[in-house]
Short mmCIF file of C-alpha atoms in Angstrom, two decimals:
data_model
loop_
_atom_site.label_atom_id
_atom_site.label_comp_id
_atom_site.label_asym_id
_atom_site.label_seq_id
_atom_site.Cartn_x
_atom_site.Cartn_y
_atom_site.Cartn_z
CA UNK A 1 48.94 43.59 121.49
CA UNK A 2 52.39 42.98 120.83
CA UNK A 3 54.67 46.60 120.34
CA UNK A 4 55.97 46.75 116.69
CA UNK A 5 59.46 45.71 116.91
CA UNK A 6 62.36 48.40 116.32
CA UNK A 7 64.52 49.12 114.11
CA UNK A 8 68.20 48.68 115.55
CA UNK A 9 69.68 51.83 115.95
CA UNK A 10 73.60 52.13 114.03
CA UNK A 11 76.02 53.51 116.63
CA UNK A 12 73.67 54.96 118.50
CA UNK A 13 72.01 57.25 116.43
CA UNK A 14 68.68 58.80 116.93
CA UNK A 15 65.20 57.73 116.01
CA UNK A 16 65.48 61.07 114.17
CA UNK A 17 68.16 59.97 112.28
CA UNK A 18 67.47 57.14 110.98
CA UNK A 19 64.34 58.92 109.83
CA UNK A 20 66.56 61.09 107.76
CA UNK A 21 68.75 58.73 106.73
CA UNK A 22 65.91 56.69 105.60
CA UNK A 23 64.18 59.96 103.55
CA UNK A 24 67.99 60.68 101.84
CA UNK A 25 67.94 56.77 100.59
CA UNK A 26 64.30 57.52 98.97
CA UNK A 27 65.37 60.41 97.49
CA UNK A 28 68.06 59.15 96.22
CA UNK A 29 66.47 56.44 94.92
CA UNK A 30 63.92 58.85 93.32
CA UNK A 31 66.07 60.62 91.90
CA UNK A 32 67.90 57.72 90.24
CA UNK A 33 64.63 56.12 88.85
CA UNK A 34 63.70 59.68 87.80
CA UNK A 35 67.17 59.59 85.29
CA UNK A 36 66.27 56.44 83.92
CA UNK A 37 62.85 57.30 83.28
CA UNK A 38 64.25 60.03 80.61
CA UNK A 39 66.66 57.71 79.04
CA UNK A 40 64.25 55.42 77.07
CA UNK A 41 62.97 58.45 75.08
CA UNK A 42 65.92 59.17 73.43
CA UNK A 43 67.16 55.45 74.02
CA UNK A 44 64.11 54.69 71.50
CA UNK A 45 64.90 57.76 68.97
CA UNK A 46 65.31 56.51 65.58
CA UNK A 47 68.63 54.79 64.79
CA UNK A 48 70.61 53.78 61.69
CA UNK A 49 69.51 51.02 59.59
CA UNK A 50 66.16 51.83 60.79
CA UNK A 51 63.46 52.20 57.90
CA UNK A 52 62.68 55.79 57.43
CA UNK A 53 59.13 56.80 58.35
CA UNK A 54 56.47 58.40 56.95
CA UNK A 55 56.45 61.73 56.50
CA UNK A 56 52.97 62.41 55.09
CA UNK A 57 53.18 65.89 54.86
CA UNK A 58 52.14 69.11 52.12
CA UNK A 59 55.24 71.13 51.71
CA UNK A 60 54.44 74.69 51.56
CA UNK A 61 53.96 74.62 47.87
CA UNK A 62 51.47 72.22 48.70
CA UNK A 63 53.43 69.41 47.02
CA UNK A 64 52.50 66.26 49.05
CA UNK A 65 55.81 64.54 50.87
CA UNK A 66 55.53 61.03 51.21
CA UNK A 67 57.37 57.89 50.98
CA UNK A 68 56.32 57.29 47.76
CA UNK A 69 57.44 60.84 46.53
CA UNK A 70 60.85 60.01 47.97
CA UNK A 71 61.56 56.81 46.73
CA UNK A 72 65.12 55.73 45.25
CA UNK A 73 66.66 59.23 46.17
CA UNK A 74 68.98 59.89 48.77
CA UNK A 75 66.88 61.88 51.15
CA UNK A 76 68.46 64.55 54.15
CA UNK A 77 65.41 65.19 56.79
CA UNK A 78 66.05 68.02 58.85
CA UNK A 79 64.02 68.76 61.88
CA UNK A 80 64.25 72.54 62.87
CA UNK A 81 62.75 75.09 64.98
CA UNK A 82 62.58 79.25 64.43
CA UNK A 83 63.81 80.01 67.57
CA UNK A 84 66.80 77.35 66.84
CA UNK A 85 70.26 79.39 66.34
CA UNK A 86 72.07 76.16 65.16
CA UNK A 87 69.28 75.99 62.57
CA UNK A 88 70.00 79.53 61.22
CA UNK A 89 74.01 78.14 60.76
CA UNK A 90 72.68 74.67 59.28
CA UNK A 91 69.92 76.04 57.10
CA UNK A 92 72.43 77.97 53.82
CA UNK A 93 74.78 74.83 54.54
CA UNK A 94 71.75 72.39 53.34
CA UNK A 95 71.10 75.12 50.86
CA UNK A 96 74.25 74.92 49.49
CA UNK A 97 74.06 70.66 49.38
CA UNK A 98 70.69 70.34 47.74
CA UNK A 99 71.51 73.09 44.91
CA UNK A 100 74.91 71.21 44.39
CA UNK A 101 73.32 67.41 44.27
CA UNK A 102 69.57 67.79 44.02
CA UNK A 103 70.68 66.34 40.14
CA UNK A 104 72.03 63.64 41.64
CA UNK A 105 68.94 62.32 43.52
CA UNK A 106 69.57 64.74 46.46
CA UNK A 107 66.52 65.60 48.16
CA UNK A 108 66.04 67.58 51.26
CA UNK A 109 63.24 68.05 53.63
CA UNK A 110 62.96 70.13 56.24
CA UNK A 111 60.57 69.07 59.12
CA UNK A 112 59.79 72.13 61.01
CA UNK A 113 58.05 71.95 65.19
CA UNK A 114 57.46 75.38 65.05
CA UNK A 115 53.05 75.49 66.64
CA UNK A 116 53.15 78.69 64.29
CA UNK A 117 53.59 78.60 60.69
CA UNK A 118 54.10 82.83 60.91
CA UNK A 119 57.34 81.82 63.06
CA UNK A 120 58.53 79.76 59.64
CA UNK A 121 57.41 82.39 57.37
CA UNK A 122 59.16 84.89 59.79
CA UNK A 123 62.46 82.81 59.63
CA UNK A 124 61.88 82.11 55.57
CA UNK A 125 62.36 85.91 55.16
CA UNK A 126 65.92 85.89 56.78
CA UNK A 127 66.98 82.48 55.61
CA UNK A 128 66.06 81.67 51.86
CA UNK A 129 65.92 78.04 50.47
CA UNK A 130 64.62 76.30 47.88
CA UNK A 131 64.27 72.79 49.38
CA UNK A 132 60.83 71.67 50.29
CA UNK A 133 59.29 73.00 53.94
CA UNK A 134 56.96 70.98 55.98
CA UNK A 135 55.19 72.15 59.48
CA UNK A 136 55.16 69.52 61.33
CA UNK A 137 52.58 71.72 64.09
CA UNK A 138 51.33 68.73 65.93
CA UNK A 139 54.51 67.18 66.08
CA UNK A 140 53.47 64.13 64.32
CA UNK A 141 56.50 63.28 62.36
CA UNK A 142 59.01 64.41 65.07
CA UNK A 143 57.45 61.58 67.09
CA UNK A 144 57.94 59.23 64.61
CA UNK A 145 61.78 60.19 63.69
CA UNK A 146 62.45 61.17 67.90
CA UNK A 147 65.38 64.05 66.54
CA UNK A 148 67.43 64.05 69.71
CA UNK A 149 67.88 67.98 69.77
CA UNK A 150 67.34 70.98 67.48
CA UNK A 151 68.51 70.93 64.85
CA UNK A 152 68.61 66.79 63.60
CA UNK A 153 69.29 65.34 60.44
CA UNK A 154 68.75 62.28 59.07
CA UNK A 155 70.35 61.16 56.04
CA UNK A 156 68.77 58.06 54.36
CA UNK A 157 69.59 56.10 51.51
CA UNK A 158 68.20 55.55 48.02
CA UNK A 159 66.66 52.10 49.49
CA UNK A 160 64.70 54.39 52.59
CA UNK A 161 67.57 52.75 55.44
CA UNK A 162 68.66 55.54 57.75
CA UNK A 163 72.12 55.72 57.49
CA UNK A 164 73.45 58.76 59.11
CA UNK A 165 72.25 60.86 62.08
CA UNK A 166 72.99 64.08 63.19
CA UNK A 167 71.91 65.58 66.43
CA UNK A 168 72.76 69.52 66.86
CA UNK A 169 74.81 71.55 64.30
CA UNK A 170 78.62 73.42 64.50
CA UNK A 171 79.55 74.82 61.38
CA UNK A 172 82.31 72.14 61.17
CA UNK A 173 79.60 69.47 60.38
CA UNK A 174 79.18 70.48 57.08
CA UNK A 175 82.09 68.75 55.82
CA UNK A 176 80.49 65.31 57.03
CA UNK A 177 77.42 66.16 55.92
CA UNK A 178 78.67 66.47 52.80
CA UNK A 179 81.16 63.29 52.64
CA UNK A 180 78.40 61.14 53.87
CA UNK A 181 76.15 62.50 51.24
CA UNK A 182 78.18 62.15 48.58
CA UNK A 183 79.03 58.67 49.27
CA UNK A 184 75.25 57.73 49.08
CA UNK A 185 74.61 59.21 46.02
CA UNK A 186 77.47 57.56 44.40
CA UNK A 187 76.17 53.92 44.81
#
Protein backbone atom coordinates (compact mmCIF):
# COMPACT_ATOMS: atom_id res chain seq x y z
CA UNK A 1 0.00 0.00 0.00
CA UNK A 2 1.16 3.21 -1.03
CA UNK A 3 1.40 6.03 2.22
CA UNK A 4 -1.16 8.87 1.59
CA UNK A 5 0.84 11.64 0.29
CA UNK A 6 1.41 14.89 2.55
CA UNK A 7 0.45 17.91 2.65
CA UNK A 8 3.53 20.38 2.16
CA UNK A 9 4.22 22.00 5.17
CA UNK A 10 4.41 26.36 4.77
CA UNK A 11 7.67 27.50 6.36
CA UNK A 12 7.99 24.83 8.35
CA UNK A 13 5.13 24.72 10.36
CA UNK A 14 3.78 21.85 12.27
CA UNK A 15 1.43 19.06 11.37
CA UNK A 16 -0.42 20.71 14.28
CA UNK A 17 -0.65 23.73 12.61
CA UNK A 18 -1.77 23.26 9.67
CA UNK A 19 -4.50 21.36 11.49
CA UNK A 20 -5.47 24.61 13.04
CA UNK A 21 -5.04 26.60 10.34
CA UNK A 22 -7.15 24.31 8.39
CA UNK A 23 -10.14 24.29 11.38
CA UNK A 24 -9.88 28.52 11.43
CA UNK A 25 -10.53 28.40 7.38
CA UNK A 26 -13.78 26.10 8.15
CA UNK A 27 -14.89 28.20 10.61
CA UNK A 28 -14.54 30.91 8.90
CA UNK A 29 -16.12 29.68 6.15
CA UNK A 30 -19.02 28.60 8.46
CA UNK A 31 -19.43 31.42 9.74
CA UNK A 32 -19.65 33.30 6.43
CA UNK A 33 -22.24 30.83 4.90
CA UNK A 34 -24.02 31.09 8.28
CA UNK A 35 -24.52 35.26 7.42
CA UNK A 36 -25.78 34.58 4.17
CA UNK A 37 -28.08 32.03 5.21
CA UNK A 38 -30.04 34.95 7.26
CA UNK A 39 -29.97 37.39 4.50
CA UNK A 40 -32.58 35.81 2.11
CA UNK A 41 -35.27 36.12 4.83
CA UNK A 42 -35.37 39.57 4.97
CA UNK A 43 -33.83 39.76 1.32
CA UNK A 44 -37.39 38.13 0.39
CA UNK A 45 -39.57 40.50 2.87
CA UNK A 46 -42.17 42.22 0.99
CA UNK A 47 -41.05 45.19 -1.14
CA UNK A 48 -42.67 48.17 -2.88
CA UNK A 49 -44.71 47.73 -5.86
CA UNK A 50 -45.37 44.39 -4.54
CA UNK A 51 -49.23 43.42 -4.46
CA UNK A 52 -50.43 43.56 -0.96
CA UNK A 53 -51.46 40.21 0.52
CA UNK A 54 -54.14 38.81 2.07
CA UNK A 55 -54.93 39.55 5.25
CA UNK A 56 -57.91 37.28 5.98
CA UNK A 57 -58.42 38.16 9.33
CA UNK A 58 -61.68 39.05 12.08
CA UNK A 59 -60.77 42.28 13.69
CA UNK A 60 -61.70 42.24 17.22
CA UNK A 61 -65.13 43.51 16.53
CA UNK A 62 -65.33 40.55 14.55
CA UNK A 63 -65.51 42.58 11.33
CA UNK A 64 -63.84 40.31 8.69
CA UNK A 65 -60.46 42.06 7.04
CA UNK A 66 -59.89 41.08 3.69
CA UNK A 67 -58.84 42.26 0.41
CA UNK A 68 -62.07 42.74 -0.67
CA UNK A 69 -63.01 44.87 2.48
CA UNK A 70 -60.02 47.04 1.61
CA UNK A 71 -60.38 47.69 -1.81
CA UNK A 72 -59.82 51.30 -3.46
CA UNK A 73 -58.69 52.80 0.00
CA UNK A 74 -55.39 53.73 0.91
CA UNK A 75 -54.57 51.13 3.48
CA UNK A 76 -51.52 51.57 6.49
CA UNK A 77 -50.76 47.80 7.88
CA UNK A 78 -49.00 47.88 10.97
CA UNK A 79 -47.43 44.84 12.42
CA UNK A 80 -46.90 45.21 16.29
CA UNK A 81 -46.09 43.36 19.31
CA UNK A 82 -47.14 44.16 23.29
CA UNK A 83 -43.90 43.91 24.50
CA UNK A 84 -42.78 46.41 21.48
CA UNK A 85 -41.79 49.99 23.08
CA UNK A 86 -41.57 51.57 19.54
CA UNK A 87 -45.14 50.31 19.15
CA UNK A 88 -46.38 52.15 22.31
CA UNK A 89 -44.68 55.63 20.50
CA UNK A 90 -46.21 54.57 16.95
CA UNK A 91 -49.58 53.40 18.15
CA UNK A 92 -51.46 57.42 19.21
CA UNK A 93 -49.33 58.61 16.06
CA UNK A 94 -51.54 56.12 13.73
CA UNK A 95 -54.33 57.15 16.00
CA UNK A 96 -53.98 60.49 15.28
CA UNK A 97 -53.67 59.68 11.10
CA UNK A 98 -56.68 57.44 10.79
CA UNK A 99 -59.07 59.92 12.90
CA UNK A 100 -57.66 62.81 10.65
CA UNK A 101 -58.08 60.84 7.05
CA UNK A 102 -60.15 57.76 7.73
CA UNK A 103 -62.82 60.27 5.49
CA UNK A 104 -60.56 60.30 3.00
CA UNK A 105 -60.25 56.52 2.33
CA UNK A 106 -57.68 56.12 5.18
CA UNK A 107 -57.78 52.82 6.61
CA UNK A 108 -55.54 51.31 9.15
CA UNK A 109 -54.89 47.85 10.31
CA UNK A 110 -53.00 46.75 12.83
CA UNK A 111 -51.53 43.16 12.54
CA UNK A 112 -50.62 42.11 15.95
CA UNK A 113 -47.81 38.65 16.69
CA UNK A 114 -48.62 38.76 20.08
CA UNK A 115 -49.37 34.20 20.88
CA UNK A 116 -51.74 35.91 23.58
CA UNK A 117 -54.64 37.94 22.79
CA UNK A 118 -54.70 38.99 26.92
CA UNK A 119 -51.15 40.65 26.04
CA UNK A 120 -53.30 42.92 23.29
CA UNK A 121 -56.12 43.43 25.55
CA UNK A 122 -53.47 44.26 28.28
CA UNK A 123 -51.78 46.86 25.91
CA UNK A 124 -55.50 48.11 24.55
CA UNK A 125 -56.07 49.35 28.15
CA UNK A 126 -52.94 51.71 28.09
CA UNK A 127 -53.05 52.60 24.45
CA UNK A 128 -56.66 53.39 23.06
CA UNK A 129 -57.51 53.31 19.26
CA UNK A 130 -60.18 53.08 17.20
CA UNK A 131 -58.64 51.49 14.07
CA UNK A 132 -59.38 47.90 13.46
CA UNK A 133 -57.10 45.08 15.56
CA UNK A 134 -56.22 41.78 14.17
CA UNK A 135 -54.17 38.82 16.12
CA UNK A 136 -52.27 37.50 13.87
CA UNK A 137 -51.37 34.34 16.77
CA UNK A 138 -50.03 31.91 14.29
CA UNK A 139 -48.18 34.35 12.51
CA UNK A 140 -49.86 33.75 9.29
CA UNK A 141 -50.00 37.15 7.83
CA UNK A 142 -46.57 38.27 9.21
CA UNK A 143 -45.24 35.52 6.94
CA UNK A 144 -46.88 36.70 4.15
CA UNK A 145 -45.94 40.62 4.57
CA UNK A 146 -42.08 39.43 6.24
CA UNK A 147 -42.18 43.10 8.54
CA UNK A 148 -38.44 43.41 8.94
CA UNK A 149 -38.63 44.43 12.75
CA UNK A 150 -41.23 45.52 15.32
CA UNK A 151 -42.95 47.75 14.68
CA UNK A 152 -43.50 47.72 10.39
CA UNK A 153 -45.75 49.52 8.34
CA UNK A 154 -46.84 49.18 5.14
CA UNK A 155 -48.57 51.78 3.34
CA UNK A 156 -50.42 50.66 0.15
CA UNK A 157 -52.27 52.37 -2.37
CA UNK A 158 -55.91 52.67 -3.41
CA UNK A 159 -54.98 50.08 -6.38
CA UNK A 160 -53.50 47.32 -3.40
CA UNK A 161 -49.45 48.24 -4.74
CA UNK A 162 -47.24 48.58 -1.69
CA UNK A 163 -45.83 51.75 -1.88
CA UNK A 164 -44.12 52.67 1.27
CA UNK A 165 -42.37 50.61 3.98
CA UNK A 166 -41.43 51.28 7.27
CA UNK A 167 -39.31 49.08 9.42
CA UNK A 168 -38.98 50.29 13.28
CA UNK A 169 -40.46 53.59 14.61
CA UNK A 170 -38.67 57.13 16.14
CA UNK A 171 -41.09 59.62 16.86
CA UNK A 172 -39.63 61.67 13.95
CA UNK A 173 -41.31 59.23 11.43
CA UNK A 174 -44.50 60.55 11.86
CA UNK A 175 -43.99 63.39 9.67
CA UNK A 176 -43.31 60.85 6.67
CA UNK A 177 -45.85 58.83 7.58
CA UNK A 178 -47.99 61.41 7.20
CA UNK A 179 -46.56 63.12 3.83
CA UNK A 180 -46.57 59.80 2.20
CA UNK A 181 -50.10 59.28 3.25
CA UNK A 182 -51.38 62.21 2.24
CA UNK A 183 -49.97 62.05 -1.11
CA UNK A 184 -51.85 58.70 -1.72
CA UNK A 185 -54.99 59.80 -0.78
CA UNK A 186 -54.82 62.76 -2.94
CA UNK A 187 -54.67 60.82 -6.32
Amino acid sequence: MKPAASLPVPNGESGSCRIRLLFMRLLCLALALSAVAVVPDAAHALDVGARQPEIGLRDRSGNNIDLASLKGKVVLVDFWASWCAPCKQEMPVLERLYQQYKKDGLVIVAVSVDKESSNIADFLKQVHVTFPIVHDQEHAVADRFKPPRMPSSYIVDRKGLVRHVHGGFRPDDAAALEAEIKALLAK
